[in-house]
Amino acid sequence: MLERNRAALPSSLDTLAPTRRLQRLRRTAPLRDLVAETGFTRSQLVQPLFIVEDPADARDIAGLPGNARLTPESALARLDADLESGVRQFLLFPVPARKHARDFEPAFICETIALLRRRATREDATFWLDTCLCSYTADGHCCLHDARGEQDLPATLDALAGLALDYAAAGADGIAPSDMNDGRVAALRLALDAAGHDLVPIMSYSAKFASQLYGPFRGAANSAPKHGDRRRYQIDVRARRDALASSQRCADEGADLLMVKPGMSSLDLIQPIADATGLAVGAYQVSGEYAALALLAREGFADFDAALLESWHALRRGGAAFIITYGARLGRALGLAAR
Ligand code: PBG
Ligand code: ZN
């Protein structure tokens, strides 16, 4: 019986196997939409805002089209426009007029937070504060140094906690430590809790690599290191285990949200970090990544909007729960739903 059925079949089994035509489901937009696995909304995009203390520093940011350095007053107008575009999450970067070795002066950013807070309630907008020292320190480093030039970790953690408390007291919704110093999440959590800010979440830059891709940002934040580089505290690009351990430790110390950075070159880490910690992990599409797309488009090699959307979907496919991007305010124009 078996023999006879076989005989009726073509001699070569190869001809029986039809070509696997994967293109059938790529043929039309409705079919492509049917099988799409990633999607996200404007609610999951975070828009960075740079706030300068000195009005003379307020100007467009080289490399980041559509982004400018804002004064407290122009930040209000920007907020109105961004809310209108459906942005709900903001990440604020303070750019002080004067640098110091210690004893920083965050009054201008606290006033800005209060100003924005009066304009938008916690239900209207979430204001995260990038919490680091490099835009405040004279040497442009994310930590403090002692007289011998060694890192002064206790003083660094004190300074970070001091800033976080000022930001929270001014009305910040969340604290986002980007410094990569050991123990900072625990130090911030303890300080916030002790001051009654126990419901202020920490979004930790938990897997942040030393990178060439922060160039436009350092121009915007005036935070390039005056000597050396950041490789003593940011993660080496080759060190996957370090990135996982750094993220796990942030989770253990009480971080509420984690993040990889630069996002597009950390796609391999997002889902593993989420699986290991059980926390939502975001991706920061950093200034150099955003600028690279803008430069491609400027040279006529890509369509900017389509390239941006493509990169966001790739981050999402990699497991990103949210995306920090200089193009968040373009979300509506790109057709993303509100939520
Ligand atoms: C400050 C900070 C940096 C970025 C975010 N927070 C720069 C750095 O670490 O040198 C980079 C963001 C970007 O490039 O878009 N610690
Ligand atoms: Zn820093």
PDB file of N, CA and C and ligand atoms in Angstrom, residues 132 134 142 178, ligand 2:
ATOM      1  N   CYS A 132      22.978  63.946  37.070  1.00  0.00           N
ATOM      2  CA  CYS A 132      24.402  63.674  36.898  1.00  0.00           C
ATOM      3  C   CYS A 132      25.160  64.938  37.293  1.00  0.00           C
ATOM      4  N   CYS A 134      28.078  65.971  35.418  1.00  0.00           N
ATOM      5  CA  CYS A 134      29.009  66.435  34.376  1.00  0.00           C
ATOM      6  C   CYS A 134      28.676  67.793  33.781  1.00  0.00           C
ATOM      7  N   CYS A 142      31.498  62.982  35.553  1.00  0.00           N
ATOM      8  CA  CYS A 142      30.236  62.594  36.179  1.00  0.00           C
ATOM      9  C   CYS A 142      30.433  62.239  37.650  1.00  0.00           C
ATOM     10  N   SER A 178      22.327  59.214  35.480  1.00  0.00           N
ATOM     11  CA  SER A 178      23.047  58.827  34.266  1.00  0.00           C
ATOM     12  C   SER A 178      24.553  58.759  34.503  1.00  0.00           C
TER      13      SER A 178
HETATM   14 ZN    ZN B   2      27.398  62.740  33.458  1.00  0.00          ZN
END
